[in-house]
JSON list of C-alpha atoms in Angstrom, two decimals:
[
{"chain": "A", "resi": 1, "resn": "MET", "atom": "CA", "xyz": [13.21, 43.84, -0.06]},
{"chain": "A", "resi": 2, "resn": "ALA", "atom": "CA", "xyz": [14.28, 40.63, -1.82]},
{"chain": "A", "resi": 3, "resn": "THR", "atom": "CA", "xyz": [11.92, 37.69, -2.00]},
{"chain": "A", "resi": 4, "resn": "PRO", "atom": "CA", "xyz": [13.22, 34.81, 0.13]},
{"chain": "A", "resi": 5, "resn": "ASP", "atom": "CA", "xyz": [14.47, 31.66, -1.53]},
{"chain": "A", "resi": 6, "resn": "ARG", "atom": "CA", "xyz": [11.62, 29.11, -1.39]},
{"chain": "A", "resi": 7, "resn": "ILE", "atom": "CA", "xyz": [11.38, 25.35, -1.57]},
{"chain": "A", "resi": 8, "resn": "THR", "atom": "CA", "xyz": [8.64, 22.77, -1.31]},
{"chain": "A", "resi": 9, "resn": "GLU", "atom": "CA", "xyz": [8.90, 20.27, 1.54]},
{"chain": "A", "resi": 10, "resn": "ILE", "atom": "CA", "xyz": [7.22, 16.95, 0.77]},
{"chain": "A", "resi": 11, "resn": "LYS", "atom": "CA", "xyz": [6.66, 14.46, 3.57]},
{"chain": "A", "resi": 12, "resn": "THR", "atom": "CA", "xyz": [5.78, 10.80, 3.19]},
{"chain": "A", "resi": 13, "resn": "SER", "atom": "CA", "xyz": [5.17, 8.54, 6.16]},
{"chain": "A", "resi": 14, "resn": "LEU", "atom": "CA", "xyz": [5.86, 4.98, 7.24]},
{"chain": "A", "resi": 15, "resn": "ALA", "atom": "CA", "xyz": [2.75, 5.08, 9.43]},
{"chain": "A", "resi": 16, "resn": "LYS", "atom": "CA", "xyz": [0.51, 6.37, 6.61]},
{"chain": "A", "resi": 17, "resn": "PRO", "atom": "CA", "xyz": [1.58, 4.71, 3.36]},
{"chain": "A", "resi": 18, "resn": "GLY", "atom": "CA", "xyz": [0.42, 6.63, 0.30]},
{"chain": "A", "resi": 19, "resn": "HIS", "atom": "CA", "xyz": [-0.24, 9.81, 2.32]},
{"chain": "A", "resi": 20, "resn": "THR", "atom": "CA", "xyz": [1.81, 12.85, 1.28]},
{"chain": "A", "resi": 21, "resn": "GLN", "atom": "CA", "xyz": [1.97, 16.32, 2.82]},
{"chain": "A", "resi": 22, "resn": "SER", "atom": "CA", "xyz": [3.42, 19.34, 1.03]},
{"chain": "A", "resi": 23, "resn": "PHE", "atom": "CA", "xyz": [4.57, 22.65, 2.52]},
{"chain": "A", "resi": 24, "resn": "ALA", "atom": "CA", "xyz": [5.93, 25.82, 0.88]},
{"chain": "A", "resi": 25, "resn": "CYS", "atom": "CA", "xyz": [8.87, 27.04, 2.97]},
{"chain": "A", "resi": 26, "resn": "ASP", "atom": "CA", "xyz": [11.31, 29.92, 2.90]},
{"chain": "A", "resi": 27, "resn": "VAL", "atom": "CA", "xyz": [14.99, 29.00, 3.03]},
{"chain": "A", "resi": 28, "resn": "ALA", "atom": "CA", "xyz": [17.11, 30.45, 5.83]},
{"chain": "A", "resi": 29, "resn": "LEU", "atom": "CA", "xyz": [20.30, 28.49, 5.08]},
{"chain": "A", "resi": 30, "resn": "ARG", "atom": "CA", "xyz": [21.66, 26.02, 2.54]},
{"chain": "A", "resi": 31, "resn": "THR", "atom": "CA", "xyz": [24.88, 24.10, 3.11]},
{"chain": "A", "resi": 32, "resn": "GLU", "atom": "CA", "xyz": [26.28, 20.81, 1.92]},
{"chain": "A", "resi": 33, "resn": "GLU", "atom": "CA", "xyz": [25.19, 19.26, 5.23]},
{"chain": "A", "resi": 34, "resn": "CYS", "atom": "CA", "xyz": [21.69, 20.65, 5.66]},
{"chain": "A", "resi": 35, "resn": "ILE", "atom": "CA", "xyz": [18.95, 23.01, 4.66]},
{"chain": "A", "resi": 36, "resn": "VAL", "atom": "CA", "xyz": [17.15, 25.21, 7.18]},
{"chain": "A", "resi": 37, "resn": "VAL", "atom": "CA", "xyz": [13.65, 26.40, 6.32]},
{"chain": "A", "resi": 38, "resn": "TYR", "atom": "CA", "xyz": [11.11, 28.58, 8.07]},
{"chain": "A", "resi": 39, "resn": "TYR", "atom": "CA", "xyz": [7.52, 29.65, 7.92]},
{"chain": "A", "resi": 40, "resn": "ARG", "atom": "CA", "xyz": [5.06, 31.61, 10.02]},
{"chain": "A", "resi": 41, "resn": "MET", "atom": "CA", "xyz": [2.20, 29.59, 11.41]},
{"chain": "A", "resi": 42, "resn": "THR", "atom": "CA", "xyz": [-1.11, 30.64, 9.89]},
{"chain": "A", "resi": 43, "resn": "ARG", "atom": "CA", "xyz": [-3.35, 29.08, 12.52]},
{"chain": "A", "resi": 44, "resn": "ASP", "atom": "CA", "xyz": [-3.31, 28.08, 16.18]},
{"chain": "A", "resi": 45, "resn": "TYR", "atom": "CA", "xyz": [-2.33, 24.50, 16.86]},
{"chain": "A", "resi": 46, "resn": "ASN", "atom": "CA", "xyz": [-2.11, 22.31, 19.96]},
{"chain": "A", "resi": 47, "resn": "LEU", "atom": "CA", "xyz": [1.02, 20.15, 19.91]},
{"chain": "A", "resi": 48, "resn": "HIS", "atom": "CA", "xyz": [0.56, 17.48, 22.58]},
{"chain": "A", "resi": 49, "resn": "GLY", "atom": "CA", "xyz": [-0.64, 20.08, 25.07]},
{"chain": "A", "resi": 50, "resn": "ILE", "atom": "CA", "xyz": [1.69, 22.86, 23.93]},
{"chain": "A", "resi": 51, "resn": "PRO", "atom": "CA", "xyz": [-0.20, 25.79, 22.41]},
{"chain": "A", "resi": 52, "resn": "LEU", "atom": "CA", "xyz": [1.35, 27.06, 19.19]},
{"chain": "A", "resi": 53, "resn": "GLN", "atom": "CA", "xyz": [-0.16, 30.30, 17.95]},
{"chain": "A", "resi": 54, "resn": "ALA", "atom": "CA", "xyz": [-0.69, 31.80, 14.52]},
{"chain": "A", "resi": 55, "resn": "GLY", "atom": "CA", "xyz": [2.24, 34.12, 13.86]},
{"chain": "A", "resi": 56, "resn": "ASN", "atom": "CA", "xyz": [4.76, 31.93, 15.66]},
{"chain": "A", "resi": 57, "resn": "LEU", "atom": "CA", "xyz": [7.86, 30.97, 13.70]},
{"chain": "A", "resi": 58, "resn": "THR", "atom": "CA", "xyz": [8.62, 27.39, 12.74]},
{"chain": "A", "resi": 59, "resn": "VAL", "atom": "CA", "xyz": [12.23, 26.63, 11.83]},
{"chain": "A", "resi": 60, "resn": "GLY", "atom": "CA", "xyz": [12.90, 23.25, 10.22]},
{"chain": "A", "resi": 61, "resn": "TYR", "atom": "CA", "xyz": [16.38, 21.71, 10.12]},
{"chain": "A", "resi": 62, "resn": "PHE", "atom": "CA", "xyz": [16.91, 18.95, 7.56]},
{"chain": "A", "resi": 63, "resn": "TRP", "atom": "CA", "xyz": [20.31, 17.27, 7.62]},
{"chain": "A", "resi": 64, "resn": "PHE", "atom": "CA", "xyz": [21.27, 15.13, 4.67]},
{"chain": "A", "resi": 65, "resn": "ASP", "atom": "CA", "xyz": [23.37, 12.72, 6.76]},
{"chain": "A", "resi": 66, "resn": "ARG", "atom": "CA", "xyz": [21.35, 12.41, 9.97]},
{"chain": "A", "resi": 67, "resn": "PRO", "atom": "CA", "xyz": [18.46, 10.03, 10.66]},
{"chain": "A", "resi": 68, "resn": "TYR", "atom": "CA", "xyz": [16.21, 12.81, 11.96]},
{"chain": "A", "resi": 69, "resn": "ASN", "atom": "CA", "xyz": [15.03, 16.34, 11.35]},
{"chain": "A", "resi": 70, "resn": "LEU", "atom": "CA", "xyz": [14.04, 19.03, 13.79]},
{"chain": "A", "resi": 71, "resn": "TYR", "atom": "CA", "xyz": [11.25, 21.58, 13.97]},
{"chain": "A", "resi": 72, "resn": "HIS", "atom": "CA", "xyz": [11.91, 24.44, 16.39]},
{"chain": "A", "resi": 73, "resn": "TRP", "atom": "CA", "xyz": [8.84, 26.48, 17.31]},
{"chain": "A", "resi": 74, "resn": "ILE", "atom": "CA", "xyz": [9.54, 30.05, 18.39]},
{"chain": "A", "resi": 75, "resn": "GLU", "atom": "CA", "xyz": [6.99, 32.41, 19.90]},
{"chain": "A", "resi": 76, "resn": "ARG", "atom": "CA", "xyz": [6.53, 35.97, 18.70]},
{"chain": "A", "resi": 77, "resn": "ASP", "atom": "CA", "xyz": [8.60, 37.24, 21.64]},
{"chain": "A", "resi": 78, "resn": "GLY", "atom": "CA", "xyz": [11.54, 35.06, 20.56]},
{"chain": "A", "resi": 79, "resn": "THR", "atom": "CA", "xyz": [11.21, 32.37, 23.23]},
{"chain": "A", "resi": 80, "resn": "THR", "atom": "CA", "xyz": [11.14, 28.69, 22.37]},
{"chain": "A", "resi": 81, "resn": "SER", "atom": "CA", "xyz": [7.83, 26.83, 22.61]},
{"chain": "A", "resi": 82, "resn": "ALA", "atom": "CA", "xyz": [9.20, 23.39, 21.75]},
{"chain": "A", "resi": 83, "resn": "TRP", "atom": "CA", "xyz": [11.59, 21.28, 19.72]},
{"chain": "A", "resi": 84, "resn": "TYR", "atom": "CA", "xyz": [10.15, 18.38, 17.75]},
{"chain": "A", "resi": 85, "resn": "PHE", "atom": "CA", "xyz": [12.41, 15.71, 16.28]},
{"chain": "A", "resi": 86, "resn": "ASN", "atom": "CA", "xyz": [11.10, 13.41, 13.56]},
{"chain": "A", "resi": 87, "resn": "ILE", "atom": "CA", "xyz": [13.00, 10.19, 13.06]},
{"chain": "A", "resi": 88, "resn": "GLY", "atom": "CA", "xyz": [13.27, 10.03, 9.28]},
{"chain": "A", "resi": 89, "resn": "ASP", "atom": "CA", "xyz": [15.41, 10.41, 6.20]},
{"chain": "A", "resi": 90, "resn": "VAL", "atom": "CA", "xyz": [15.80, 13.05, 3.54]},
{"chain": "A", "resi": 91, "resn": "THR", "atom": "CA", "xyz": [15.18, 10.98, 0.43]},
{"chain": "A", "resi": 92, "resn": "SER", "atom": "CA", "xyz": [15.92, 13.64, -2.18]},
{"chain": "A", "resi": 93, "resn": "PHE", "atom": "CA", "xyz": [16.70, 17.31, -2.59]},
{"chain": "A", "resi": 94, "resn": "ASP", "atom": "CA", "xyz": [17.00, 18.86, -6.03]},
{"chain": "A", "resi": 95, "resn": "GLY", "atom": "CA", "xyz": [17.44, 22.45, -4.91]},
{"chain": "A", "resi": 96, "resn": "SER", "atom": "CA", "xyz": [13.75, 23.33, -5.05]},
{"chain": "A", "resi": 97, "resn": "THR", "atom": "CA", "xyz": [12.01, 20.27, -3.59]},
{"chain": "A", "resi": 98, "resn": "LEU", "atom": "CA", "xyz": [12.99, 18.53, -0.37]},
{"chain": "A", "resi": 99, "resn": "GLU", "atom": "CA", "xyz": [11.49, 15.08, 0.09]},
{"chain": "A", "resi": 100, "resn": "TRP", "atom": "CA", "xyz": [11.71, 13.23, 3.36]},
{"chain": "A", "resi": 101, "resn": "HIS", "atom": "CA", "xyz": [10.26, 10.03, 4.78]},
{"chain": "A", "resi": 102, "resn": "ASP", "atom": "CA", "xyz": [8.88, 10.10, 8.32]},
{"chain": "A", "resi": 103, "resn": "LEU", "atom": "CA", "xyz": [9.69, 6.90, 10.20]},
{"chain": "A", "resi": 104, "resn": "ALA", "atom": "CA", "xyz": [6.89, 7.44, 12.76]},
{"chain": "A", "resi": 105, "resn": "VAL", "atom": "CA", "xyz": [8.83, 7.94, 16.01]},
{"chain": "A", "resi": 106, "resn": "ASP", "atom": "CA", "xyz": [9.07, 11.52, 17.26]},
{"chain": "A", "resi": 107, "resn": "ILE", "atom": "CA", "xyz": [10.64, 13.26, 20.24]},
{"chain": "A", "resi": 108, "resn": "LEU", "atom": "CA", "xyz": [9.10, 16.38, 21.76]},
{"chain": "A", "resi": 109, "resn": "ALA", "atom": "CA", "xyz": [11.20, 18.52, 24.10]},
{"chain": "A", "resi": 110, "resn": "THR", "atom": "CA", "xyz": [10.38, 21.78, 25.87]},
{"chain": "A", "resi": 111, "resn": "PRO", "atom": "CA", "xyz": [12.51, 24.41, 27.61]},
{"chain": "A", "resi": 112, "resn": "SER", "atom": "CA", "xyz": [11.01, 23.31, 30.95]},
{"chain": "A", "resi": 113, "resn": "GLY", "atom": "CA", "xyz": [12.61, 19.87, 30.53]},
{"chain": "A", "resi": 114, "resn": "ARG", "atom": "CA", "xyz": [9.62, 17.91, 29.31]},
{"chain": "A", "resi": 115, "resn": "ILE", "atom": "CA", "xyz": [10.66, 15.08, 26.97]},
{"chain": "A", "resi": 116, "resn": "ASP", "atom": "CA", "xyz": [8.07, 12.87, 25.27]},
{"chain": "A", "resi": 117, "resn": "ILE", "atom": "CA", "xyz": [8.84, 9.96, 22.97]},
{"chain": "A", "resi": 118, "resn": "LEU", "atom": "CA", "xyz": [5.87, 9.75, 20.63]},
{"chain": "A", "resi": 119, "resn": "ASP", "atom": "CA", "xyz": [4.30, 7.37, 18.16]},
{"chain": "A", "resi": 120, "resn": "GLU", "atom": "CA", "xyz": [6.37, 4.25, 18.79]},
{"chain": "A", "resi": 121, "resn": "ASP", "atom": "CA", "xyz": [2.99, 2.50, 18.71]},
{"chain": "A", "resi": 122, "resn": "GLU", "atom": "CA", "xyz": [2.63, 3.56, 15.05]},
{"chain": "A", "resi": 123, "resn": "LEU", "atom": "CA", "xyz": [5.45, 1.25, 13.96]},
{"chain": "A", "resi": 124, "resn": "PRO", "atom": "CA", "xyz": [3.91, -1.63, 12.01]},
{"chain": "A", "resi": 125, "resn": "ALA", "atom": "CA", "xyz": [4.04, -4.99, 13.80]},
{"chain": "A", "resi": 126, "resn": "ASP", "atom": "CA", "xyz": [5.55, -6.58, 10.70]},
{"chain": "A", "resi": 127, "resn": "LEU", "atom": "CA", "xyz": [8.24, -3.89, 10.30]},
{"chain": "A", "resi": 128, "resn": "ASP", "atom": "CA", "xyz": [11.57, -5.23, 9.08]},
{"chain": "A", "resi": 129, "resn": "PRO", "atom": "CA", "xyz": [13.70, -5.84, 12.21]},
{"chain": "A", "resi": 130, "resn": "ALA", "atom": "CA", "xyz": [16.69, -4.01, 10.70]},
{"chain": "A", "resi": 131, "resn": "LEU", "atom": "CA", "xyz": [14.57, -0.90, 10.04]},
{"chain": "A", "resi": 132, "resn": "ARG", "atom": "CA", "xyz": [13.04, -1.08, 13.53]},
{"chain": "A", "resi": 133, "resn": "SER", "atom": "CA", "xyz": [16.55, -1.25, 14.99]},
{"chain": "A", "resi": 134, "resn": "ARG", "atom": "CA", "xyz": [17.68, 1.73, 12.89]},
{"chain": "A", "resi": 135, "resn": "ILE", "atom": "CA", "xyz": [14.68, 3.77, 14.07]},
{"chain": "A", "resi": 136, "resn": "MET", "atom": "CA", "xyz": [15.39, 2.94, 17.73]},
{"chain": "A", "resi": 137, "resn": "GLN", "atom": "CA", "xyz": [19.09, 3.77, 17.27]},
{"chain": "A", "resi": 138, "resn": "ALA", "atom": "CA", "xyz": [18.14, 7.15, 15.75]},
{"chain": "A", "resi": 139, "resn": "ARG", "atom": "CA", "xyz": [15.81, 7.80, 18.69]},
{"chain": "A", "resi": 140, "resn": "ASP", "atom": "CA", "xyz": [18.67, 7.05, 21.07]},
{"chain": "A", "resi": 141, "resn": "VAL", "atom": "CA", "xyz": [21.04, 9.34, 19.14]},
{"chain": "A", "resi": 142, "resn": "VAL", "atom": "CA", "xyz": [18.59, 12.24, 19.51]},
{"chain": "A", "resi": 143, "resn": "LEU", "atom": "CA", "xyz": [18.02, 11.55, 23.21]},
{"chain": "A", "resi": 144, "resn": "GLY", "atom": "CA", "xyz": [21.77, 11.32, 23.81]},
{"chain": "A", "resi": 145, "resn": "ALA", "atom": "CA", "xyz": [22.44, 14.64, 22.07]},
{"chain": "A", "resi": 146, "resn": "LEU", "atom": "CA", "xyz": [19.28, 16.45, 23.19]},
{"chain": "A", "resi": 147, "resn": "ALA", "atom": "CA", "xyz": [21.03, 19.09, 25.31]},
{"chain": "A", "resi": 148, "resn": "GLU", "atom": "CA", "xyz": [23.34, 20.00, 22.44]},
{"chain": "A", "resi": 149, "resn": "LEU", "atom": "CA", "xyz": [20.61, 19.91, 19.80]},
{"chain": "A", "resi": 150, "resn": "THR", "atom": "CA", "xyz": [18.27, 22.16, 21.76]},
{"chain": "A", "resi": 151, "resn": "SER", "atom": "CA", "xyz": [20.78, 24.76, 22.89]},
{"chain": "A", "resi": 152, "resn": "ASP", "atom": "CA", "xyz": [19.82, 28.10, 21.36]}
]
């Protein structure tokens, strides 16, 4: 069996300047428009009241021209646990390292119809008005396309 193509995902955050997170991910798809990565969860995690279990699959969609990315959590039986949209930008991708900047606001959606807009309170009070507007516009784009973006 061939070893999957791997990349490193590096996340920086508007809400936590100077804080960086790094994840080793397997690549499911590379196109000119996006990269799709996946990994198996190694521990249980509670995502705003949604239990995610070790062994569940996380699929991350990173578009190079969209102001958000998407994590899709899939249970071991193939059903969806949740979709989690991060408002943010891919800042660079060199083929082996994907860097993106999290702009704080997130949208959580579940198959049951639950939709939560998260972390708007993490936007700095002194945030540039143009950036704040861009973040809110991106939030509205995701909400407006949610049915399409979450269709399996």
